[in-house]
Coordinates of C-alpha atoms in Angstrom, one line a residue:
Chain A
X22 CA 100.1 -82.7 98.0
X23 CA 98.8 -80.6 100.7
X24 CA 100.3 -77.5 101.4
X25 CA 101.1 -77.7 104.9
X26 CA 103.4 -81.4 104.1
X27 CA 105.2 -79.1 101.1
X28 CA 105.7 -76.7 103.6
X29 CA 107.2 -79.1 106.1
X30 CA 109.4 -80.2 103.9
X31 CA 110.8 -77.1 103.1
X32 CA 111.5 -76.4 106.3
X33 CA 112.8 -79.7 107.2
X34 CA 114.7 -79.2 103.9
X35 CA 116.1 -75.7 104.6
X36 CA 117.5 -77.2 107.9
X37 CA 119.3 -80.4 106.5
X38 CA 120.6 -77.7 103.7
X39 CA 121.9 -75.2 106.3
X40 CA 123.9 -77.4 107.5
X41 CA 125.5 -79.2 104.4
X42 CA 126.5 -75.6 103.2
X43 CA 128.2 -74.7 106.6
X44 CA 130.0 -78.1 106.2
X45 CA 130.8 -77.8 102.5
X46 CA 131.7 -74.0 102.6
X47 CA 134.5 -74.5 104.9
X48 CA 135.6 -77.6 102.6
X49 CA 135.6 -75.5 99.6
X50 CA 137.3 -72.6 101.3
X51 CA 140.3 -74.8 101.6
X52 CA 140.3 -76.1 98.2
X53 CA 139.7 -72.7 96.8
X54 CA 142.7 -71.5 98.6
X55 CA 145.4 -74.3 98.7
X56 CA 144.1 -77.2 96.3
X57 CA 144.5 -80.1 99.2
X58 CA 141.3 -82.0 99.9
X59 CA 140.7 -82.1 103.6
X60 CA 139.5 -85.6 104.0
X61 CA 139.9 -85.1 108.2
X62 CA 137.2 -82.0 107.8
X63 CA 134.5 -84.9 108.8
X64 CA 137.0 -84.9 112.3
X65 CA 137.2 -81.4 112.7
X66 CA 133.4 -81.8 112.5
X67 CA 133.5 -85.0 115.0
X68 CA 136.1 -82.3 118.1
X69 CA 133.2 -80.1 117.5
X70 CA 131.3 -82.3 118.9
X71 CA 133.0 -83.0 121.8
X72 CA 133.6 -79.6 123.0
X73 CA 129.9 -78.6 122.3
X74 CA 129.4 -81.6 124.7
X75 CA 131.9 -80.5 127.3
X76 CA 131.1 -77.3 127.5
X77 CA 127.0 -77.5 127.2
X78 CA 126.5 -81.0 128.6
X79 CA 129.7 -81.2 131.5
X80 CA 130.3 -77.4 132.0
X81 CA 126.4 -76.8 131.8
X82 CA 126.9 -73.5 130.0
X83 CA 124.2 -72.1 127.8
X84 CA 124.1 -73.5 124.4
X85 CA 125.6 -71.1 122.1
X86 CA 128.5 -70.8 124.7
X87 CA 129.4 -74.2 123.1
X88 CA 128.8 -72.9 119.8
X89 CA 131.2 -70.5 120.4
X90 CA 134.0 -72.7 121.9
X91 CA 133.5 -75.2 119.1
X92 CA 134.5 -72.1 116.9
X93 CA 137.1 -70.9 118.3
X94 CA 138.5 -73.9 119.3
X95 CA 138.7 -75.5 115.6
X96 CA 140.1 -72.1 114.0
X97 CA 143.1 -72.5 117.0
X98 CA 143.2 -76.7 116.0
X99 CA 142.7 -75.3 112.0
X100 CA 145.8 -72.9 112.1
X101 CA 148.1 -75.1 114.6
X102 CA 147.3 -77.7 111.9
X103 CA 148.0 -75.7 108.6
X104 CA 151.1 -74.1 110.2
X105 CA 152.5 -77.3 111.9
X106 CA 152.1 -79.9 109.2
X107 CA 150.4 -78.4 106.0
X108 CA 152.7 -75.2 105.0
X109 CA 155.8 -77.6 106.8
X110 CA 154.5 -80.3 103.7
X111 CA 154.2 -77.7 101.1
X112 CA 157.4 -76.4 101.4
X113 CA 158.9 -79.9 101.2
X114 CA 156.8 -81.4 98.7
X115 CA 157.0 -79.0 95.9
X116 CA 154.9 -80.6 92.6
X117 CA 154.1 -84.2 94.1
X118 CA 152.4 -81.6 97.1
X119 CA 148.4 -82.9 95.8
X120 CA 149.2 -86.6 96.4
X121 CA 151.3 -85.9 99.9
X122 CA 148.2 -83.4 100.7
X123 CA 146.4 -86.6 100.2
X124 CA 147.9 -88.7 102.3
X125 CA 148.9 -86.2 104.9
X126 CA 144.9 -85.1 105.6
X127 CA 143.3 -89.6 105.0
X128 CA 146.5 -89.9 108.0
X129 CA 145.2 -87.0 110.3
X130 CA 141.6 -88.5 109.9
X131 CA 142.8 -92.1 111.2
X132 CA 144.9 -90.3 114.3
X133 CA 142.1 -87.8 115.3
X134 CA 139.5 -91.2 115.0
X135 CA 141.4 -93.3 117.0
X136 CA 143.2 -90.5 119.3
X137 CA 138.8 -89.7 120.2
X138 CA 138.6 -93.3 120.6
X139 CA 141.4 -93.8 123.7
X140 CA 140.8 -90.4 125.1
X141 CA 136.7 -90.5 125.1
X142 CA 136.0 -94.6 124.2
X143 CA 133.8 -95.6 121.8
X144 CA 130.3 -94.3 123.6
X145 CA 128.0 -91.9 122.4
X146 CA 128.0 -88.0 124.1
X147 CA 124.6 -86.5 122.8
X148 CA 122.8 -83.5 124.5
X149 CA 118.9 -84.8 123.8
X150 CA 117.9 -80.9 122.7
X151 CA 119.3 -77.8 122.4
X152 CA 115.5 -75.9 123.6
X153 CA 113.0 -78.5 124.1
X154 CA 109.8 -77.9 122.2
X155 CA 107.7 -77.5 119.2
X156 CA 105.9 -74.6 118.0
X157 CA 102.9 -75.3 115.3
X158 CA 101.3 -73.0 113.0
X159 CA 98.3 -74.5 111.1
X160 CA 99.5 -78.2 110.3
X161 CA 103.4 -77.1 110.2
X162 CA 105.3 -78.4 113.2
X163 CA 108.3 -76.0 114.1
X164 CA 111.0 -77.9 115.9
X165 CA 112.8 -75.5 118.3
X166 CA 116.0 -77.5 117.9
X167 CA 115.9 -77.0 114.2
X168 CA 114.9 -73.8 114.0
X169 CA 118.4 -73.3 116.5
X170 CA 120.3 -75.1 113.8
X171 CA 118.6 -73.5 110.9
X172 CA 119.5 -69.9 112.6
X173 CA 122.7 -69.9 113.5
X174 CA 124.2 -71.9 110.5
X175 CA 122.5 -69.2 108.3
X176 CA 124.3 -66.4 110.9
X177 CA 127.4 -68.3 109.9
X178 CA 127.2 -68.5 106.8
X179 CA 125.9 -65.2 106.2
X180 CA 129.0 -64.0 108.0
X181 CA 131.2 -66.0 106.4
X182 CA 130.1 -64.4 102.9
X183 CA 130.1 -61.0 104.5
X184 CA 133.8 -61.5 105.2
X185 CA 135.2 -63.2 101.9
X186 CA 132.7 -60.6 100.2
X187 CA 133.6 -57.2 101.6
X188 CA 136.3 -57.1 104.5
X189 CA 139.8 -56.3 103.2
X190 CA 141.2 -59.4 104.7
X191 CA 138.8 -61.8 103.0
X192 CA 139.5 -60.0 100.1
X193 CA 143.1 -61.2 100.1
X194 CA 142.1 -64.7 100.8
X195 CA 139.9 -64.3 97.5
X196 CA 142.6 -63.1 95.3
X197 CA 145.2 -65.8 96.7
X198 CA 142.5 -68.1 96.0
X199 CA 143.0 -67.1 92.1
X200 CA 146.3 -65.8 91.5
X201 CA 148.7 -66.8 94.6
X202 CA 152.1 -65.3 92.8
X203 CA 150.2 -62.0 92.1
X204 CA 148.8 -61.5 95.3
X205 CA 152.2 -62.4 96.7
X206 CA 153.8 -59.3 94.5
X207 CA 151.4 -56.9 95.7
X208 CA 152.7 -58.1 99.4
X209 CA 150.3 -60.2 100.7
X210 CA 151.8 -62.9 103.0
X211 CA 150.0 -65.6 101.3
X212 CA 151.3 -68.1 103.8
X213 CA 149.3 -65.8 106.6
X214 CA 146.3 -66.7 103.9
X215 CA 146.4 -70.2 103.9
X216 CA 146.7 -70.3 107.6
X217 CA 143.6 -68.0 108.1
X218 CA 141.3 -69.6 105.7
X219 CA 142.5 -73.5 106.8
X220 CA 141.3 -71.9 110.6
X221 CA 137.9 -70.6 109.5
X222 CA 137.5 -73.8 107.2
X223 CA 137.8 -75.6 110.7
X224 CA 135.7 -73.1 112.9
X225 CA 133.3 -73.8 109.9
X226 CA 133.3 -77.5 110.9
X227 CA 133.3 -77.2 114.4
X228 CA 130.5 -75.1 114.5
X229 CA 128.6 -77.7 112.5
X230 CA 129.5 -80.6 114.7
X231 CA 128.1 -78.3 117.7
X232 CA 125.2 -77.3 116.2
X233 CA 124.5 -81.1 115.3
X234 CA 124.8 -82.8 118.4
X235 CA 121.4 -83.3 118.7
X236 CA 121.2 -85.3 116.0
X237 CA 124.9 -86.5 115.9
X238 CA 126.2 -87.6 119.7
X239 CA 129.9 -86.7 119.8
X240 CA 131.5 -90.4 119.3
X241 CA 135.1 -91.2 117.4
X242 CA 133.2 -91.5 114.0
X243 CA 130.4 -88.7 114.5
X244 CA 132.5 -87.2 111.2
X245 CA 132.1 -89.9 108.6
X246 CA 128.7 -89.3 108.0
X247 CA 128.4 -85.4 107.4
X248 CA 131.6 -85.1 105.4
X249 CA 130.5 -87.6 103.1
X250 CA 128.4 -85.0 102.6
X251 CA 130.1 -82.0 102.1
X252 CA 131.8 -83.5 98.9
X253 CA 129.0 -84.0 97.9
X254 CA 128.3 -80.3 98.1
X255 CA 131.5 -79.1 96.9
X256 CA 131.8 -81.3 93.6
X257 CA 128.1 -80.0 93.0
X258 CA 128.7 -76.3 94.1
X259 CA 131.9 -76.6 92.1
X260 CA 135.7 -77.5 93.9
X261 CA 136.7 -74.2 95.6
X262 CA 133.0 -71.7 94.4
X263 CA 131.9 -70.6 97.9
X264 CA 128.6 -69.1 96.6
X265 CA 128.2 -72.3 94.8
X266 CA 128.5 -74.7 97.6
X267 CA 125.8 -72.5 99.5
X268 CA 123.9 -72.9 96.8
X269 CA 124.3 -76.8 97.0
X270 CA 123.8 -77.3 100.0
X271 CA 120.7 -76.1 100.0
X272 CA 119.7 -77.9 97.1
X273 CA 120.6 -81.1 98.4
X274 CA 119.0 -80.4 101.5
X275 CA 115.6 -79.4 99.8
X276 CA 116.5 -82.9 97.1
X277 CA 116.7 -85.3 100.3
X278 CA 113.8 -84.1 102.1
X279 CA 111.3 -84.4 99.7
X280 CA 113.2 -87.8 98.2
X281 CA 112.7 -89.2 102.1
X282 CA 109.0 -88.2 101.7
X283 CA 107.9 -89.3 98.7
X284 CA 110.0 -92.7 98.1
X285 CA 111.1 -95.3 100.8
X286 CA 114.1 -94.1 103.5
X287 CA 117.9 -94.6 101.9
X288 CA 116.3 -93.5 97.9
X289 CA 117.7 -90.1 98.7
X290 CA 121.4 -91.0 98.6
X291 CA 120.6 -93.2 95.2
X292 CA 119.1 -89.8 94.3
X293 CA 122.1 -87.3 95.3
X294 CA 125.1 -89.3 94.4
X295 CA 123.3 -90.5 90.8
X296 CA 123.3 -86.3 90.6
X297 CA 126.9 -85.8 91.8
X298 CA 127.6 -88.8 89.3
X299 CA 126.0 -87.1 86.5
X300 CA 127.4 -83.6 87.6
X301 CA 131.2 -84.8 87.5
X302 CA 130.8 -86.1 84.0
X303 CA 128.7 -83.8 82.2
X304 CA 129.2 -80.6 84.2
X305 CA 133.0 -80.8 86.3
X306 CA 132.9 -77.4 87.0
X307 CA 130.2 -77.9 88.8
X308 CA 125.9 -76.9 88.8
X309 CA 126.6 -73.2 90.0
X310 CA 129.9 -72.2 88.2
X311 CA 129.6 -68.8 86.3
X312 CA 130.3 -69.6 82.7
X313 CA 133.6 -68.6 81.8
X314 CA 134.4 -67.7 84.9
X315 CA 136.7 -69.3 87.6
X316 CA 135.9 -69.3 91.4
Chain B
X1 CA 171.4 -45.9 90.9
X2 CA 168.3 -47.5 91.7
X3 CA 168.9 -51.1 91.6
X4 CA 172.3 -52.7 92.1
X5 CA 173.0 -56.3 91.9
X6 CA 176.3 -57.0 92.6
X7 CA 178.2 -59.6 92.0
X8 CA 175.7 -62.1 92.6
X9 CA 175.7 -66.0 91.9
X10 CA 172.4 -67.6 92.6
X11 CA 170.2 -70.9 91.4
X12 CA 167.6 -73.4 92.8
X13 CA 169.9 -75.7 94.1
X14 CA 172.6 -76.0 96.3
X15 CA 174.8 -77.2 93.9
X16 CA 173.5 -75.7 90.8
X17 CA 174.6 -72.1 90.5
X18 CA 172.6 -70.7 87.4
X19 CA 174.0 -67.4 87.4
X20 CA 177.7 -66.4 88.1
X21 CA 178.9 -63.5 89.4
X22 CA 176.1 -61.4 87.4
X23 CA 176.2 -57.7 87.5
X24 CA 173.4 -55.0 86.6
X25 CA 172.7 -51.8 87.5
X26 CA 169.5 -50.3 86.7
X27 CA 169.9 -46.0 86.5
X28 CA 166.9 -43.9 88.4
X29 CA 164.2 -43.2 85.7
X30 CA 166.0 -45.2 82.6
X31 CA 164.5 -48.4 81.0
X32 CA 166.6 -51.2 81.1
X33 CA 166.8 -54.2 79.3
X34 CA 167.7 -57.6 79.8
X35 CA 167.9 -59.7 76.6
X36 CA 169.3 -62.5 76.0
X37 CA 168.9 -66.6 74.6
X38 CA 166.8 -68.9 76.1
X39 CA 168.4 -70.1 79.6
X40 CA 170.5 -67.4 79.3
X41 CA 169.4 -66.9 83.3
X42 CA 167.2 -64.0 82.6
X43 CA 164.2 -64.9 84.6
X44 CA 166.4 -66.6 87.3
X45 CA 167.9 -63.0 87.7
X46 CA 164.5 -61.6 88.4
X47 CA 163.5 -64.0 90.7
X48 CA 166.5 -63.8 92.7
X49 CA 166.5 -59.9 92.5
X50 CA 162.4 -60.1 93.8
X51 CA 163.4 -62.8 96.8
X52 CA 162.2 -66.1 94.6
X53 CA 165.6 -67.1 95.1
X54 CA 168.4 -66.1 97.5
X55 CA 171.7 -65.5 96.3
X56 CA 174.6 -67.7 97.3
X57 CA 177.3 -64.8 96.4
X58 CA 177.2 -61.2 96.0
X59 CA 174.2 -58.5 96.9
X60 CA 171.2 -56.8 96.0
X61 CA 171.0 -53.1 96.7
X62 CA 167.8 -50.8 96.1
X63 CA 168.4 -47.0 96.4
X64 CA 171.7 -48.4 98.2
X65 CA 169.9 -50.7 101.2
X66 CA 169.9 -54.5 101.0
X67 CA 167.3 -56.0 100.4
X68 CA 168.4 -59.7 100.1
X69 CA 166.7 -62.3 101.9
X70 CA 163.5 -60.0 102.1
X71 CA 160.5 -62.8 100.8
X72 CA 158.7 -61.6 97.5
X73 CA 155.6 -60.2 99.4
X74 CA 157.8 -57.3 101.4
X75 CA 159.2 -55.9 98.3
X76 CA 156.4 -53.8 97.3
X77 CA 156.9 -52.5 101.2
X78 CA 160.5 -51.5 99.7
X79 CA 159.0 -49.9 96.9
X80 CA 160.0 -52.5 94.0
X81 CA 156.8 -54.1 92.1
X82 CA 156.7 -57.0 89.8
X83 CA 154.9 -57.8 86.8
X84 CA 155.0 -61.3 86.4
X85 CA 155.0 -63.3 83.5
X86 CA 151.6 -63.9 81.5
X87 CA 148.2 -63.4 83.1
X88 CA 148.1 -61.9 86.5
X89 CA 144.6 -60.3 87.4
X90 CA 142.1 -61.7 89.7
X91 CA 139.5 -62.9 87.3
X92 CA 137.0 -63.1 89.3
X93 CA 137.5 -60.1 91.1
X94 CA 135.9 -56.5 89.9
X95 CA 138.2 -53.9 88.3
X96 CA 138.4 -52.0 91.3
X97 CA 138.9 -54.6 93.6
X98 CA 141.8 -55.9 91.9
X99 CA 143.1 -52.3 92.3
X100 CA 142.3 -51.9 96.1
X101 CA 144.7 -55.2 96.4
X102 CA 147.0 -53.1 94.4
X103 CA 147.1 -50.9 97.5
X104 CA 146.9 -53.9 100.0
X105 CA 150.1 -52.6 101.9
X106 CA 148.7 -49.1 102.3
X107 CA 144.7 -50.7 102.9
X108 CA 144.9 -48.9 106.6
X109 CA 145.0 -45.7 104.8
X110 CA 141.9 -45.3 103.2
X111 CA 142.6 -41.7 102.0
X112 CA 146.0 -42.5 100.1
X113 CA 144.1 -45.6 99.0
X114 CA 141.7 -43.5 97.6
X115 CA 143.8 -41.1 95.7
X116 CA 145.9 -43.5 94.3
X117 CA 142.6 -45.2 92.6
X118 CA 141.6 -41.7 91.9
X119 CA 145.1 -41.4 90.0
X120 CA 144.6 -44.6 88.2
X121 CA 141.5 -43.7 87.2
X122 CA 142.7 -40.6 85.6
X123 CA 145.5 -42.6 83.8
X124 CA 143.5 -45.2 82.5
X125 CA 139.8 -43.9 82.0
X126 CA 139.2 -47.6 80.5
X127 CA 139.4 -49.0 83.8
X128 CA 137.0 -46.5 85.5
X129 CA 134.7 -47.5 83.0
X130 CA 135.1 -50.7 83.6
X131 CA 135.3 -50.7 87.4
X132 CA 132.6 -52.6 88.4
X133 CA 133.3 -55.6 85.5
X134 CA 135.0 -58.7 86.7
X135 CA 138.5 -58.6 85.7
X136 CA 138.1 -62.1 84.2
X137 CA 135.5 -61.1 81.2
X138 CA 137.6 -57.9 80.0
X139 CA 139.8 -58.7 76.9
X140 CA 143.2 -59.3 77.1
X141 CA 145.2 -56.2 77.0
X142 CA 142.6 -54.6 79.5
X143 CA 143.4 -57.3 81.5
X144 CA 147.4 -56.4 81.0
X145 CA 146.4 -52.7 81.1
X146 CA 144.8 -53.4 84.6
X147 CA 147.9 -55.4 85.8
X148 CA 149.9 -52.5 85.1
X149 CA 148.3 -49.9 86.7
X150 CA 147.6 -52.4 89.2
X151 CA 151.6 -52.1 90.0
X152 CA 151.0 -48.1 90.1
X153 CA 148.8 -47.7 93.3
X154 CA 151.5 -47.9 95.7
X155 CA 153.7 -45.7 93.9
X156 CA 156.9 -47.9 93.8
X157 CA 160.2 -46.6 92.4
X158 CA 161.2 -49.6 90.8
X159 CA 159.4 -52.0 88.5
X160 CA 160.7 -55.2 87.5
X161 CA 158.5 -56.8 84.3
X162 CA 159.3 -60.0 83.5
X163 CA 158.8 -61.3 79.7
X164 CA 155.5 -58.8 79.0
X165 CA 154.7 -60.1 75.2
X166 CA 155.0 -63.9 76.2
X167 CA 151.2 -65.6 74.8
X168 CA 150.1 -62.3 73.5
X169 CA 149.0 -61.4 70.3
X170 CA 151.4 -59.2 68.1
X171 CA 148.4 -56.5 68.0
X172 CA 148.6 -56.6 71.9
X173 CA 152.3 -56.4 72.8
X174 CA 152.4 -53.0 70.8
X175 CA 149.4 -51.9 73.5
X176 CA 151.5 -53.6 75.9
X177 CA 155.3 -51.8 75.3
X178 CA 153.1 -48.7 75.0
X179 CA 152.1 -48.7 78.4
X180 CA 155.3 -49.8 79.9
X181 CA 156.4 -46.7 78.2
X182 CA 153.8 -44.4 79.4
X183 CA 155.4 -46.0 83.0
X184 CA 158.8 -45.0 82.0
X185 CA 157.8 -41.1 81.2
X186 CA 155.7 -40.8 84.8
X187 CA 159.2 -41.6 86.4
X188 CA 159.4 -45.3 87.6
X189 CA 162.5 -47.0 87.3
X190 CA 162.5 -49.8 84.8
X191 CA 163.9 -53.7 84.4
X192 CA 162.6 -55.6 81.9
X193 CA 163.3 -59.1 80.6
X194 CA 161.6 -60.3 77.0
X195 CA 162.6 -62.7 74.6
X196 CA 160.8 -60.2 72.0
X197 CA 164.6 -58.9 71.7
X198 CA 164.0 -55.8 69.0
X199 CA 161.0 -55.1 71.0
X200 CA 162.7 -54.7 74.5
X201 CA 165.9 -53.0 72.8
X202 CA 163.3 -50.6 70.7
X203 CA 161.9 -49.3 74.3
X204 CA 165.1 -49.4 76.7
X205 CA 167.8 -46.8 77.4
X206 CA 170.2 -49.3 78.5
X207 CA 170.6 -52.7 77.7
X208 CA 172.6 -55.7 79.5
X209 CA 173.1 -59.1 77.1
X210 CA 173.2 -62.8 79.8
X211 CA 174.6 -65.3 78.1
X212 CA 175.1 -69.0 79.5
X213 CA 174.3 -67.0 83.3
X214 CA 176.9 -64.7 82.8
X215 CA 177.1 -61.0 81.9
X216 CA 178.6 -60.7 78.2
X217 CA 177.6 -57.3 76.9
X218 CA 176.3 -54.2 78.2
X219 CA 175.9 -50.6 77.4
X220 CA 173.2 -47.8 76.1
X221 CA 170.9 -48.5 73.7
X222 CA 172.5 -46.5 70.9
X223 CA 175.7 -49.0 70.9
X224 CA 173.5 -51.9 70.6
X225 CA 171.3 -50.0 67.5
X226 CA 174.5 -51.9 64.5
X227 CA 174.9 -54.6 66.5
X228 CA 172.2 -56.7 68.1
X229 CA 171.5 -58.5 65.0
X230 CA 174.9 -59.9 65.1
X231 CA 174.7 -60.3 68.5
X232 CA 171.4 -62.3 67.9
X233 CA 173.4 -64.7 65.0
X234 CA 176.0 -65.5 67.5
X235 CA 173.1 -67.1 69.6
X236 CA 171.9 -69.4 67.1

């Protein structure tokens, strides 16, 4: 293989990976923290979307404005959400609160679908590019647009991990992540916890979906898609390992790119979900759980 | 007195009162033990007294203020801490960490924060050694030795420790009782609740018996010395 095609794929790889981590470290935050799968992240994703398009496409504000405003917007829709109907459920449900979690997040992802498909109708939003252009450097062609994506989901993440890693506040949503009764008798309000991390989980999303729009036009089911995805990533990271499900997204970024390349389109999902088949019987825990060790 | 619950009935249900009219007082400085037969109501007491539960009846007074209906996350903020029953560290958190959460209510003062862990240090020298370690891969009484000094860095007045030698080794619930009573000598108030009977009644100044959620003996230690094994018989 020539150089400059392994180098394109990299790149091209890098990017896809960027954004599968974003997606699946805001799934995994969640599930680190409260043990409910968020099966309506892919429509947190898809209201990202739309206010990217609003505010970049209707407003005709710069680009990261949008980026911003998808943030924000989803941590605000993230802790309504968490304090409105997930800590009400919690409270109510006691031990049966995994299957209600269940059903309460499938039933939030069929009324923010359909609730996008009165309001906006079932057309397609897109912005065609973020910067327009190409940049190449011996046979490697540099898309602008990904190289956007590519820098500001690694900004994210980085900051994301810089927060959970080292502020005091992520610290607490770490240690409720693995001993909620402790951290509750050393006074942290680990209801305040859940909220905060369901928010970021959500900015996480939304600042996927606006970062995406490029490639995903804001429509009712722009979600589907990309949070198939991010289970992937979070059964291979392992459920709940934030360091792990960067690690995976990357990975499966990196896997589909060269998979698109060297076999025919659609043999990188036979590829990725044969893996996460293989991963949740021989390896549940997951490809980058420390032995011994939980997240 | 410290720790005053008075009169107070309390359960997880409406309907369902598991303790009745319960009294215990728990003396500034002293040990005191809670003992008693399985579903006696021991650890319902101490989830009621930390804000688990809210009493229907009666009242719980520390250093002579109320503190029921407080949630379990402002006592520390009222200076009572809680050990809880079996493992409590953050495993995969470092030593120190899992000490600066320890201070998580005084976390805005950096330079109490940092004396307290430079007291703790000097307490437990294993755990400056250590500090860098993940809490998860020490052995099991560091791990216990960390959740205790853990309880220290705020400086409560009262500690509540709930069932200490429940899924350890025998070896490890002498280390254990041995640093509950190194807690005891630098001044904290005790309550303590183990089905280990002897063990609990070995360490404590005072002891209070439950029995079916209801007080049934109580006194010092020394009157409990010719008794407890009959006490014990009349359980089985």
């Amino acid at each position: 293989m020539e150089f400059s095609i392994f180098v394109q794929l990299i790149v091209l790889g890098l990017v896809r990976g960027s954004m599968y981590a974003l997606m699946g470290v805001g799934l995994s935050l969640i599930f680190g923290i409260m043990e409910i799968v968020n099966f309506a992240h892919g429509e947190l994703f898809m209201i990202g979307c739309y206010i990217m398009y609003f505010v970049a496409a209707m407003l005709g504000l710069p680009f990261p404005v949008g980026i911003l405003a998808s943030g924000i917007g989803l941590l605000i829709v993230g802790v309504i959400l968490e304090k409105g109907l997930i800590s009400t459920l919690r409270k109510k449900a006691g031990r049966e609160w995994l299957m209600d979690s269940f059903v309460l997040t499938i039933g939030l992802m069929v009324i923010f679908q359909n609730l996008a498909l009165i309001i906006f109708g079932a057309v397609q939003r897109g912005i065609p590019n973020l910067v327009y252009g190409q940049m190449v450097i011996g046979d490697v062609v540099f898309i602008y647009d990904h190289m956007v994506i590519l820098s500001f989901a690694l900004l994210t993440v980085g900051l994301l991990w810089y927060f959970v890693k080292y502020t005091s506040m992520g610290k607490a949503i770490r240690a409720t992540s693995q001993h909620s009764e402790a951290a509750q008798t050393l006074g942290i309000d680990v209801s305040r916890m859940y909220s905060i991390a369901f928010g970021i989980g959500a900015a996480l999303a939304g600042i996927a979906g606006a970062l995406l729009i490029t490639l995903f036009p804001a429509n009712p089911n722009a979600g589907m898609g990309p949070v198939l995805k991010s289970f992937v990533v979070v059964i291979l990271g392992g459920l709940g390992n934030i360091k792990g499900a960067i690690a995976a997204g990357i990975f499966v970024g990196l896997l589909e790119a060269f998979a698109v390349f060297f076999l025919a389109g659609g043999w990188q999902n036979v590829i990725v979900f044969s893996i996460v088949i293989a991963v949740l019987v021989f390896k549940p825990a997951g490809l980058f759980a420390p032995a011994g060790e939980r997240p | 007195m410290t720790l005053e619950v008075d009169n107070v009935t309390s359960g997880y249900v409406k309907e369902v009162s598991i303790l009745r009219d319960v009294n215990v007082v728990a003396k500034e400085g002293a040990l005191t033990g809670i003992i008693g037969p399985n579903g006696a109501g021991k650890s319902t007491l101490l989830k009621t007294i930390y804000g688990y539960l809210r009493p229907t009846q009666g009242d719980v007074l520390h250093h002579g203020k109320s503190i029921k209906g407080l949630k379990p996350d402002q006592m520390l903020g009222q200076g009572i801490a809680h050990l809880i029953q079996g493992h409590s560290v953050f495993p995969a958190m470092t030593v120190e960490e899992n000490l600066e959460l320890g201070g998580w209510i005084i976390k805005h003062d950096r330079t109490a924060l940092d004396r307290a862990l430079a007291e703790v240090y000097e307490h437990y020298p294993i755990l400056k050694n250590k500090r860098r370690m993940v809490a998860g891969a020490m052995s099991g009484g560091e791990q216990r030795t960390l959740e205790i000094a853990r309880l220290t860095m705020t400086q409560p007045r009262t500690i509540l420790i709930d069932e200490p030698s429940v899924g350890l080794m025998p070896k490890l619930v002498d280390t254990v009782y041995e640093e509950i009573v190194k807690l005891k000598e630098l001044g904290y108030t005790i309550l303590i609740v183990d089905q280990k009977v002897h063990k609990a009644v070995d360490v404590a100044d005072y002891i209070y018996v439950l029995r079916l959620g209801q007080n049934s003996h109580h006194g010092p230690k020394e009157e409990f010395v010719d008794t407890i094994e009959d006490i014990i018989k009349e359980w089985i």
